[in-house]
Tab-separated table of C-alpha atoms and ligand atoms in Angstrom:
chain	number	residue	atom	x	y	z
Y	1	UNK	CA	-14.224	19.298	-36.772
Y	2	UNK	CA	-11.162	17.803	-34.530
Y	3	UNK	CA	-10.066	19.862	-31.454
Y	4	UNK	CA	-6.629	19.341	-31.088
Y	5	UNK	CA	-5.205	22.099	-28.386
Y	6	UNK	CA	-1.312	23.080	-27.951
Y	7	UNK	CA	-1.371	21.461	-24.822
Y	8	UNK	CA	-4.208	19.025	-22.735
Y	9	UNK	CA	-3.446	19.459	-19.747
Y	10	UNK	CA	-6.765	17.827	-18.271
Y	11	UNK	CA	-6.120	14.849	-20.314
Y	12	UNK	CA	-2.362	14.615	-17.980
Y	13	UNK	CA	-4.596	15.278	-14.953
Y	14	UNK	CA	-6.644	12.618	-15.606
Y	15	UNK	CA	-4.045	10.304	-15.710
Y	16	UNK	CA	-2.602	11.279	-12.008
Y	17	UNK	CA	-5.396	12.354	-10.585
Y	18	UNK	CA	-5.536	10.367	-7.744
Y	19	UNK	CA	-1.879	10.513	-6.768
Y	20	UNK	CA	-2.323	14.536	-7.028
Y	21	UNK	CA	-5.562	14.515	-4.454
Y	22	UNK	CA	-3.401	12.445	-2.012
Y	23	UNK	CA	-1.050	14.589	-2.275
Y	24	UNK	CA	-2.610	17.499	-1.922
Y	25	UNK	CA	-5.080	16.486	0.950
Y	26	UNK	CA	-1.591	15.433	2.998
Y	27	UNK	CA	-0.895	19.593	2.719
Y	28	UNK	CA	-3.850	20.440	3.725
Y	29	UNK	CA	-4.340	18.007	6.162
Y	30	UNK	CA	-0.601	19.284	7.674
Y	31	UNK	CA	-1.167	23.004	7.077
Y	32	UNK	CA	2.117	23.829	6.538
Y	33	UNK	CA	1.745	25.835	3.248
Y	34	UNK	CA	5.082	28.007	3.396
Y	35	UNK	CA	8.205	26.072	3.167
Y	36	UNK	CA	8.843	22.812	5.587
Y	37	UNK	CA	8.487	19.432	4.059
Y	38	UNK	CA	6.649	19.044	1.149
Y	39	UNK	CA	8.901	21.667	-0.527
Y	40	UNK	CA	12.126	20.106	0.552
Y	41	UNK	CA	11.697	16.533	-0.507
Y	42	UNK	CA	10.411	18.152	-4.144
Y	43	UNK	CA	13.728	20.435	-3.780
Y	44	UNK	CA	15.893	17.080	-2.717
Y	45	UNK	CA	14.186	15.132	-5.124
Y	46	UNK	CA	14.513	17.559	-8.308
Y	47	UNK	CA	18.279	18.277	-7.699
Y	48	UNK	CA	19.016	14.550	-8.074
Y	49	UNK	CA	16.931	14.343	-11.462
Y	50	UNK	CA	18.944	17.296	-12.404
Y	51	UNK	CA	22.295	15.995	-10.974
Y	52	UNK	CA	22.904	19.114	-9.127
Y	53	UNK	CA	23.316	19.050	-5.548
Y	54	UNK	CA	21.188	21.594	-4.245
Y	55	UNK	CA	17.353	23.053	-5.828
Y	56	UNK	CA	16.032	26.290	-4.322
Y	57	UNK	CA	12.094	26.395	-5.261
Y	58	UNK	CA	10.813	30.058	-5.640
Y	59	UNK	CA	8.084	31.721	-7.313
Y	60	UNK	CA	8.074	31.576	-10.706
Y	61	UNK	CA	10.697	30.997	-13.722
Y	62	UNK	CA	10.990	34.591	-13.974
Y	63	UNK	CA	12.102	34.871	-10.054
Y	64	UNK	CA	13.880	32.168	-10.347
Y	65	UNK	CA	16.323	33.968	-13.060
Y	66	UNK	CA	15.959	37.328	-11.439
Y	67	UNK	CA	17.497	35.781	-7.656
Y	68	UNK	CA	19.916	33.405	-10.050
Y	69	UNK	CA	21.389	36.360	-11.524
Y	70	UNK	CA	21.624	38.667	-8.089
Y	71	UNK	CA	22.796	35.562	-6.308
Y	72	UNK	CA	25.844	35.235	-8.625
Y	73	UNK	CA	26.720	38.887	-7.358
Y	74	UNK	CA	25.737	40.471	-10.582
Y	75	UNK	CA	25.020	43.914	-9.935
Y	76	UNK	CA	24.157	47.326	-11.748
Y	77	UNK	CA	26.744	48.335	-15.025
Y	78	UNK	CA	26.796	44.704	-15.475
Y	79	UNK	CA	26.557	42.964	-18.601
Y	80	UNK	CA	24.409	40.152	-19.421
Y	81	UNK	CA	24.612	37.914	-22.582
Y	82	UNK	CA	20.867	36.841	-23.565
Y	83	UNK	CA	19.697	35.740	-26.925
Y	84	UNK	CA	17.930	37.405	-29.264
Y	85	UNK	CA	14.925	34.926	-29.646
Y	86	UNK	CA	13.592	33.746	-26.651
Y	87	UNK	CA	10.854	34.330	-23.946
Y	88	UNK	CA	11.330	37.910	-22.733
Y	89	UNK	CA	11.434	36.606	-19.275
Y	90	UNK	CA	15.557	35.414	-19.985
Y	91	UNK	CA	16.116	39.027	-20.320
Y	92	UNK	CA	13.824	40.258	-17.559
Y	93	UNK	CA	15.717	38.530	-14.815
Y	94	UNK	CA	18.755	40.028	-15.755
Y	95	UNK	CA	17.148	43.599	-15.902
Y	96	UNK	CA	15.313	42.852	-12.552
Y	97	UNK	CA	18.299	42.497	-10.672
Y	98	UNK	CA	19.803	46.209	-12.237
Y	99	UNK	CA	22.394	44.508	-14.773
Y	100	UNK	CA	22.274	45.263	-18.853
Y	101	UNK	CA	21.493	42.431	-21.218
Y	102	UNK	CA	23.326	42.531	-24.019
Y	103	UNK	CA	21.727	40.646	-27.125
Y	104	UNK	CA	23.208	37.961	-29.483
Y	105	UNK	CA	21.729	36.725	-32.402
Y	106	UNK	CA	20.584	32.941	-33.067
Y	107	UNK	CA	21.581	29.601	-35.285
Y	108	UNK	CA	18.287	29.451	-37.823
Y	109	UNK	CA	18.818	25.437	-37.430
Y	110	UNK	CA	18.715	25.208	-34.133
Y	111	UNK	CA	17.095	28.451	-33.025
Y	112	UNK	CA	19.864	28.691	-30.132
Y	113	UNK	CA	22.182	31.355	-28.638
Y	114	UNK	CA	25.088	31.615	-31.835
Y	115	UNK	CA	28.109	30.643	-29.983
Y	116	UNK	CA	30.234	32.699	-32.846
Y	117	UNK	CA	28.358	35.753	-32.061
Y	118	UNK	CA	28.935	35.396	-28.224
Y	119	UNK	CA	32.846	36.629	-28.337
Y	120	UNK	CA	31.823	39.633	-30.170
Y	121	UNK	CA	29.391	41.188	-27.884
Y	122	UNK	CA	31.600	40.525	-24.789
Y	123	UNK	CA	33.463	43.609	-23.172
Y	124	UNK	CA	35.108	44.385	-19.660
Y	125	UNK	CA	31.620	44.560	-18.145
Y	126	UNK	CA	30.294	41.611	-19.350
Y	127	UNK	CA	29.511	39.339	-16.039
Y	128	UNK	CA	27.534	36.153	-17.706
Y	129	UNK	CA	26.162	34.320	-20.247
Y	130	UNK	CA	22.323	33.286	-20.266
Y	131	UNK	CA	21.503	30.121	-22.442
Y	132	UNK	CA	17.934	29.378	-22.848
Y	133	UNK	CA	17.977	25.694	-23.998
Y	134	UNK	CA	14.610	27.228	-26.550
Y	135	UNK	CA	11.704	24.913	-27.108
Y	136	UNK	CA	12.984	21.926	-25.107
Y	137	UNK	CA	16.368	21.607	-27.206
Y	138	UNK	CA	19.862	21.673	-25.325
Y	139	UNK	CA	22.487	24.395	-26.123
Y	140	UNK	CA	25.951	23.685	-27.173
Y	141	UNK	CA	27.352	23.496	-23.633
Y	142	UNK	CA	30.839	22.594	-24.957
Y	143	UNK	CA	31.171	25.293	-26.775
Y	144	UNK	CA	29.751	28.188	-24.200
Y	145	UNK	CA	31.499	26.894	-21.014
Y	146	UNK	CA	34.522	26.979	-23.128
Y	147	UNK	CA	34.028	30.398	-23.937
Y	148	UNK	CA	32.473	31.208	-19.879
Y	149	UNK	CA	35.795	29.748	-18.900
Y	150	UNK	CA	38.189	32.002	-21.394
Y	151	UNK	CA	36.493	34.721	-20.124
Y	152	UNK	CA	35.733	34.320	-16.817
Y	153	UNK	CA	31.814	34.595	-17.071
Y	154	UNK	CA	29.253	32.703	-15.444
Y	155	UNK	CA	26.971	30.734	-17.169
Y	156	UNK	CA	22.749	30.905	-16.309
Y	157	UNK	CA	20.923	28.219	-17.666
Y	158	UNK	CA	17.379	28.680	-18.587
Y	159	UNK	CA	16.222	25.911	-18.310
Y	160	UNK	CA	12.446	26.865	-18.040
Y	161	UNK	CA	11.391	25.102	-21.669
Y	162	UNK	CA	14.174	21.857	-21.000
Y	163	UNK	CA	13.518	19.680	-17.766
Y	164	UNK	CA	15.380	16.420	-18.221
Y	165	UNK	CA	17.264	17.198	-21.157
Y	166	UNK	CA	20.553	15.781	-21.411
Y	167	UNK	CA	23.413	15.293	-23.649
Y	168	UNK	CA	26.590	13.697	-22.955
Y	169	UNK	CA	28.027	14.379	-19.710
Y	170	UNK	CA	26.012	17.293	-19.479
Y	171	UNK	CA	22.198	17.520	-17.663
Y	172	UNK	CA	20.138	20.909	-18.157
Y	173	UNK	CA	20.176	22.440	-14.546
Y	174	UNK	CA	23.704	21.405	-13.776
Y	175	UNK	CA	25.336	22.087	-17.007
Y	176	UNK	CA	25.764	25.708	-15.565
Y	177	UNK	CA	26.539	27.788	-12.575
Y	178	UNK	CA	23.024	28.137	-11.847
Y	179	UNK	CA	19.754	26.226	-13.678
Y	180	UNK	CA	16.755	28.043	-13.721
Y	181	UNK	CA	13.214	26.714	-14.140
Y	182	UNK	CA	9.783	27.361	-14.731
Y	183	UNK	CA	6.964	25.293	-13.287
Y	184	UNK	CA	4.585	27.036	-15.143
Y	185	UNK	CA	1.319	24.868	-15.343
Y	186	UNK	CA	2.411	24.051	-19.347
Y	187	UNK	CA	6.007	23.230	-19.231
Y	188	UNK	CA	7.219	19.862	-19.658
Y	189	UNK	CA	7.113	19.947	-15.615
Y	190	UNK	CA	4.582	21.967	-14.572
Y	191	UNK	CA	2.518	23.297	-11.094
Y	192	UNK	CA	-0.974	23.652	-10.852
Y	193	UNK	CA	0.142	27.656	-10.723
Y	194	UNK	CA	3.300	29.574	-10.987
Y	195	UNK	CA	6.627	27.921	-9.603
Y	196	UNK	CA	10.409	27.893	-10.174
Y	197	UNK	CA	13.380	26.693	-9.213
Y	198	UNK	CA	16.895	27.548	-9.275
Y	199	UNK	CA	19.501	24.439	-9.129
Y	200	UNK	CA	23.363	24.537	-8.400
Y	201	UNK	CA	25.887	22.899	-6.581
Y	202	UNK	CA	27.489	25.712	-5.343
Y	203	UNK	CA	26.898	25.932	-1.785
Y	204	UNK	CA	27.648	29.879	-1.328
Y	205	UNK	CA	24.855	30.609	-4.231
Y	206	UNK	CA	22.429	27.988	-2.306
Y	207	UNK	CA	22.737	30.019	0.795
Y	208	UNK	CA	22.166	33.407	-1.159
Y	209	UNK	CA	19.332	32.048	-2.849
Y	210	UNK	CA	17.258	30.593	0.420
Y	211	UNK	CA	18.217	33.897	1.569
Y	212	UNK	CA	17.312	36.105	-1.414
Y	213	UNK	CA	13.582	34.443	-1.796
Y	214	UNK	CA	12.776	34.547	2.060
Y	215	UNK	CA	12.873	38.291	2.544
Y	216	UNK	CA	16.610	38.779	2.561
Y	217	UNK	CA	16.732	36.462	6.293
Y	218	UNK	CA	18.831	33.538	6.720
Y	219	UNK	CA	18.145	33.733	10.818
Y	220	UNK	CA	14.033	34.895	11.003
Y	221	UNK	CA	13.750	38.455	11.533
Y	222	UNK	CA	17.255	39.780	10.360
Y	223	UNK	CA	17.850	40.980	7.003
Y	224	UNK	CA	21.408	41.908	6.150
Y	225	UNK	CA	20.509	41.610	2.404
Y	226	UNK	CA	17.654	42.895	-0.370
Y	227	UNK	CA	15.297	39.833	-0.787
Y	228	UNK	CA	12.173	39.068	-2.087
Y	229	UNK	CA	9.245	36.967	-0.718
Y	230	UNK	CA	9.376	34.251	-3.496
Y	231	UNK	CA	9.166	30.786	-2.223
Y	232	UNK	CA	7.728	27.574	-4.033
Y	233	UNK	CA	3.848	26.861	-2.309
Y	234	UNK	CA	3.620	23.669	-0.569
Y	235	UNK	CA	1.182	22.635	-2.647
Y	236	UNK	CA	2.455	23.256	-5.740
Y	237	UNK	CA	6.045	20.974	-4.572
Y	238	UNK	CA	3.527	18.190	-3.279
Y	239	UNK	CA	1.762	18.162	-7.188
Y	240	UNK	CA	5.110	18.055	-8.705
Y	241	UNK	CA	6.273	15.906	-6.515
Y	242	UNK	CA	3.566	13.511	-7.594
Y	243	UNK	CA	4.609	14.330	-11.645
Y	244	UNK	CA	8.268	14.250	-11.402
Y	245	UNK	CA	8.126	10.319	-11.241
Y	246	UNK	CA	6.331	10.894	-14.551
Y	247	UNK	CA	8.698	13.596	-16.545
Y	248	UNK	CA	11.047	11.031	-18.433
Y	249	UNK	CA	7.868	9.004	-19.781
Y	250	UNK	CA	6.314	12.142	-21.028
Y	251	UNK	CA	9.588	13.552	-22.662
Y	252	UNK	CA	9.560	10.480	-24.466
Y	253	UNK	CA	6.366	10.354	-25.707
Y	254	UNK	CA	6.825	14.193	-26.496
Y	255	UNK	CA	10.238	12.720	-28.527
Y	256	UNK	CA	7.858	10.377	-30.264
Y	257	UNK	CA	5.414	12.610	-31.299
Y	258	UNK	CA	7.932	14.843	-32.854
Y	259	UNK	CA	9.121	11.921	-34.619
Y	260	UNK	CA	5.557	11.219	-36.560
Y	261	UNK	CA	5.475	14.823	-36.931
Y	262	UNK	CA	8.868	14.948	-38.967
Y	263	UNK	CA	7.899	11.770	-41.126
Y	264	UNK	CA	4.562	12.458	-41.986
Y	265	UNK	CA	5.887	16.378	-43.004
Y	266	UNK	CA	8.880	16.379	-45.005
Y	267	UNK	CA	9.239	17.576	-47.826
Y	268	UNK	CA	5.593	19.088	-47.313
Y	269	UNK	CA	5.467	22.741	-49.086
Y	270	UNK	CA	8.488	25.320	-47.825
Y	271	UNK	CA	8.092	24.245	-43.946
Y	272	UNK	CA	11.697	23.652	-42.341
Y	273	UNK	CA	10.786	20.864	-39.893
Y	274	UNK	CA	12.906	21.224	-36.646
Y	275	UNK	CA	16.212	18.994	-36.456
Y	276	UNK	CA	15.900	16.004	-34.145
Y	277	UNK	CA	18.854	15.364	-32.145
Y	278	UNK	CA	20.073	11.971	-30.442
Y	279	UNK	CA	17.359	10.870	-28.098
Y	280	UNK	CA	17.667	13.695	-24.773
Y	281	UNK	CA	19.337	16.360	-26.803
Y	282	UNK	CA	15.839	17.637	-26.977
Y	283	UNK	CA	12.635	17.388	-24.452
Y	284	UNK	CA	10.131	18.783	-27.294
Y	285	UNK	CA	8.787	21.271	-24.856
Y	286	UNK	CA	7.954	22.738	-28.390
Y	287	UNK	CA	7.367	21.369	-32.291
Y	288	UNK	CA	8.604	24.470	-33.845
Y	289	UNK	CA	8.085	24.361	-37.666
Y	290	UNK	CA	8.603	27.149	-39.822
Y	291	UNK	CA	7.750	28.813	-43.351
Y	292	UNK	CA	7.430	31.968	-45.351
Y	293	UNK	CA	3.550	31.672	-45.296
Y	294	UNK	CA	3.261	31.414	-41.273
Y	295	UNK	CA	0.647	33.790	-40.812
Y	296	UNK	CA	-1.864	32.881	-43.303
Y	297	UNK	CA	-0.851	28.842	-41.902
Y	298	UNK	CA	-1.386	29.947	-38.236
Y	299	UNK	CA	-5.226	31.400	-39.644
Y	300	UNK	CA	-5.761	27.794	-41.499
Y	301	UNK	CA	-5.000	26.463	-38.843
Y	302	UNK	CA	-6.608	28.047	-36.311
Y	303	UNK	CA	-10.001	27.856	-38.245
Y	304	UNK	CA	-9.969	23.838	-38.637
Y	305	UNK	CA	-9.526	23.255	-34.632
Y	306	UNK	CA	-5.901	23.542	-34.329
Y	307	UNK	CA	-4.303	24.956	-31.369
Y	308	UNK	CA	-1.242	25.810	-33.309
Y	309	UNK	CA	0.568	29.154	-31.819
Y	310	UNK	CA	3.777	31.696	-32.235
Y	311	UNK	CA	6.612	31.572	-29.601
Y	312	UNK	CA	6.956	34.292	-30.279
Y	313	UNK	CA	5.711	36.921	-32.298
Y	314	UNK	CA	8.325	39.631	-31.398
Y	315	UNK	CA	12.218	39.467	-30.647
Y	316	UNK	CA	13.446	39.878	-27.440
Y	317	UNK	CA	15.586	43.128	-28.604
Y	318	UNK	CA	12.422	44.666	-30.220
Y	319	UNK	CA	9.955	44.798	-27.620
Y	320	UNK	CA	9.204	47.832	-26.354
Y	321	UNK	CA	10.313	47.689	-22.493
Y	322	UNK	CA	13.912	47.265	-24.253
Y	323	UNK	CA	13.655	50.285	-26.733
Y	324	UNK	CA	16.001	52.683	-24.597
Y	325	UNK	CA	18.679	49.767	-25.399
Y	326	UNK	CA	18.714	51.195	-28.938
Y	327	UNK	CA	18.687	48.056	-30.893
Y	328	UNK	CA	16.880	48.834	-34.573
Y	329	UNK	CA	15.307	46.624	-37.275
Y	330	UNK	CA	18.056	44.543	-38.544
Y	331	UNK	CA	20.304	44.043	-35.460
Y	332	UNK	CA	19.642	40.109	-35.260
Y	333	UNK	CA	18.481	39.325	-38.540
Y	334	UNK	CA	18.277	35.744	-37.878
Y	335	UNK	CA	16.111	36.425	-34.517
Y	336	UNK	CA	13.914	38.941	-36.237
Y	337	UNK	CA	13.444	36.090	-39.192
Y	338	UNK	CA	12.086	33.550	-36.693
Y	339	UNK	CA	10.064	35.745	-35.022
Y	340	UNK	CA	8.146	36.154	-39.055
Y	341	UNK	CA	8.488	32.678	-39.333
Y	342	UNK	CA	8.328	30.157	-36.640
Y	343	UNK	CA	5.146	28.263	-35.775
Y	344	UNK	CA	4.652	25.396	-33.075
Y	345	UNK	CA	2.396	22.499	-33.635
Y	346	UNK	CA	-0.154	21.402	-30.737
Y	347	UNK	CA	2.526	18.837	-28.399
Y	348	UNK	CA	2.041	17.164	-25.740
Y	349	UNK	CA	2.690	13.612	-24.787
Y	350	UNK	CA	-0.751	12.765	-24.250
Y	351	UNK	CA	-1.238	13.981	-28.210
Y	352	UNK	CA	-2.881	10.573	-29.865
Y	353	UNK	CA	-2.268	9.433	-33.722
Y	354	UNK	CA	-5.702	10.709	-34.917
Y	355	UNK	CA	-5.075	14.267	-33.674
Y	356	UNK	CA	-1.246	13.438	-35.216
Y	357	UNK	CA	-3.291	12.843	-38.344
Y	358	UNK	CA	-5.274	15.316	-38.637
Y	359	UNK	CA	-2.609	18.336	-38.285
Y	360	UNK	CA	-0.753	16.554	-40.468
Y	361	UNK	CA	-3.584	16.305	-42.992
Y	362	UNK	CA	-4.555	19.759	-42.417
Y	363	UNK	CA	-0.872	21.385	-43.379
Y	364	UNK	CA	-0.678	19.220	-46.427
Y	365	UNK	CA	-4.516	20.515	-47.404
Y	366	UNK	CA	-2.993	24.077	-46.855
Y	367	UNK	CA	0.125	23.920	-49.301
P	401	LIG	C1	8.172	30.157	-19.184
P	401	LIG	C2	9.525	30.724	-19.414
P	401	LIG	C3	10.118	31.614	-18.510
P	401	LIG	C4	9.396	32.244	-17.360
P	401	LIG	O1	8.831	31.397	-16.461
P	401	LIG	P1	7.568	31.865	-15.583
P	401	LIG	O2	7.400	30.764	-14.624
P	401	LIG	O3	6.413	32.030	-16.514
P	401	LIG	O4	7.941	33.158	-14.927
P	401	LIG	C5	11.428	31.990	-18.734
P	401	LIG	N1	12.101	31.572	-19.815
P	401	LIG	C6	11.555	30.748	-20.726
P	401	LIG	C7	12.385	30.294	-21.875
P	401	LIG	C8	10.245	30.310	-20.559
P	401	LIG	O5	9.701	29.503	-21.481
């Protein structure tokens, strides 16, 4: 039987692994692990690929939305807008730093934030808007800042699923206010270990955000503010240091594979085969497919090899850390539909034709 996993992530080491030891023995040879060099050229060098001026590195994705959202001054009684269907971690950061996140439902094409919904789950409180540019694909950024500018709100990007994605004038990570991103070891961009990063080009939310994940000190040893200790590791800015030269190769190939994916599967039982926009609209961080038979697909699946998974299982408003929100069965129908429905193919770009093939072969063997 064929192994093909979700991701291969040894098969990408393998094909930097020398560039990675060199870079990593330079740390280590240096001993600067906290801060200092290696972490500003990544920071220097990721804020031009995102066209943003400045990139804070911190801890994790989930950090990096938590210090995004208190760095914007966003504060307790404040409302958040977060989608319905995401990772939980969108809504986490705004409930780390004390504000409310306030749900909207989702487009079932696109699986984004439903920019008609937005307007009708604003009030006076309402501070920001989180987009989560979901499984690699980029949000309709027209459309939100429009609305972030009507009503004054600022506008998160997460951004943790969609390094490099573009679309017109706009670049995830300095579409919005702030760009947050997960280095996660199996995103698009990933560390060997948990990173993040927060881009702007504000200067004032630069300064709060060195501040914010170095113990609340801009000047060492006074802390006028609440931080956090949450910086980037030296090591893990000298590995993706080594990768970012690598990131729009492999979002092609990830484009390409979803491609052969959508040729080889149309029309194939009741599956509803993700759109494909223009070439950069969408980084593939994700194949999401979906159909009325997931479960007993994901099982088939599953049993013949396939690394195929569910992102994710459960709606943001219907886990259990938000029940005191109050948000029933049947407040985002189209979010709670996804969650029974959606199922992502193994994708990576080092995925080859046979393993293509096979998936392929084994979906139509299932309908
Ligand atoms: C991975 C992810 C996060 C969280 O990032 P971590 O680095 O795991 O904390 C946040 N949002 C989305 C959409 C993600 O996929």
């Amino acid at each position: 039987m064929m192994q093909v996993p979700l991701v291969d992530l040894a098969a990408q080491y393998r094909s930097i692994k020398a560039d990675v030891l060199k870079s990593v023995e330079e740390v280590l040879q240096a001993c600067g692990f906290v801060l200092g060099k290696p972490v500003e050229e990544f920071e220097e060098a990721f804020a031009r690929y995102c066209g943003a001026k400045y990139c804070i590195g911190v801890g994790s994705g989930t950090d990096a939305l938590h210090l995004a959202v208190r760095a914007a001054g966003i504060r307790e009684d404040d409302e958040v807008i977060v989608p319905a269907h995401t990772f939980v971690a969108t809504a986490l950061g705004v409930s780390h730093a004390g504000a409310r996140p306030v749900f909207v439902d989702v487009d079932y094409s696109t699986c984004l934030i439903d920019c008609a919904e937005i307007e009708r789950a604003i009030t006076e409180k309402t501070r920001a808007i989180t987009v989560a540019h979901l499984y690699g694909r980029m949000a309709d950024m027209d459309s939100i800042l429009e609305i972030a500018r009507h009503y004054k709100l600022v506008v998160i990007e997460d951004a943790a699923q969609a390094h490099g994605a573009w679309k017109k004038q706009h670049r995830v990570g300095s579409a919005g206010l702030l760009g947050c991103f997960s280095f996660y070891p199996g995103k698009n961009l990933g560390a060997p270990g948990d990173a993040g990063a927060v881009t702007t080009n504000d200067p004032e939310l630069r300064a709060n955000l060195e501040a914010l994940r170095n113990y609340g000190s801009s000047r060492k040893y006074h802390h006028p503010v609440l931080g956090f200790n949450s910086r980037l590791d030296s090591l893990h800015a000298a590995v993706l240091r080594v990768k970012l030269a690598h990131l729009d190769a492999w979002n092609e190939a990830r484009y390409s594979v979803a491609e052969k994916y959508s040729a080889a599967l149309a029309g194939v039982g009741d599956l509803e085969l993700p759109a494909i926009p223009e070439r950069g609209a969408h980084v593939f961080h994700l194949y999401v497919v979906r159909t009325r038979q997931r479960d007993s697909l994901l099982r088939h699946l599953n049993s013949n090899g396939i690394g195929a998974a569910i992102h994710y299982p459960v709606p943001v408003h219907r886990q259990g850390v938000y029940e005191s929100l109050g948000y029933g069965p049947g407040s985002f129908p189209v979010a709670e539909r996804l969650s029974q429905e959606v199922i992502s193919l193994p994708m990576c770009p080092e995925l080859k034709d046979a393993q293509i093939e096979y998936v392929v072969d084994q979906i139509k063997r299932f309908f």
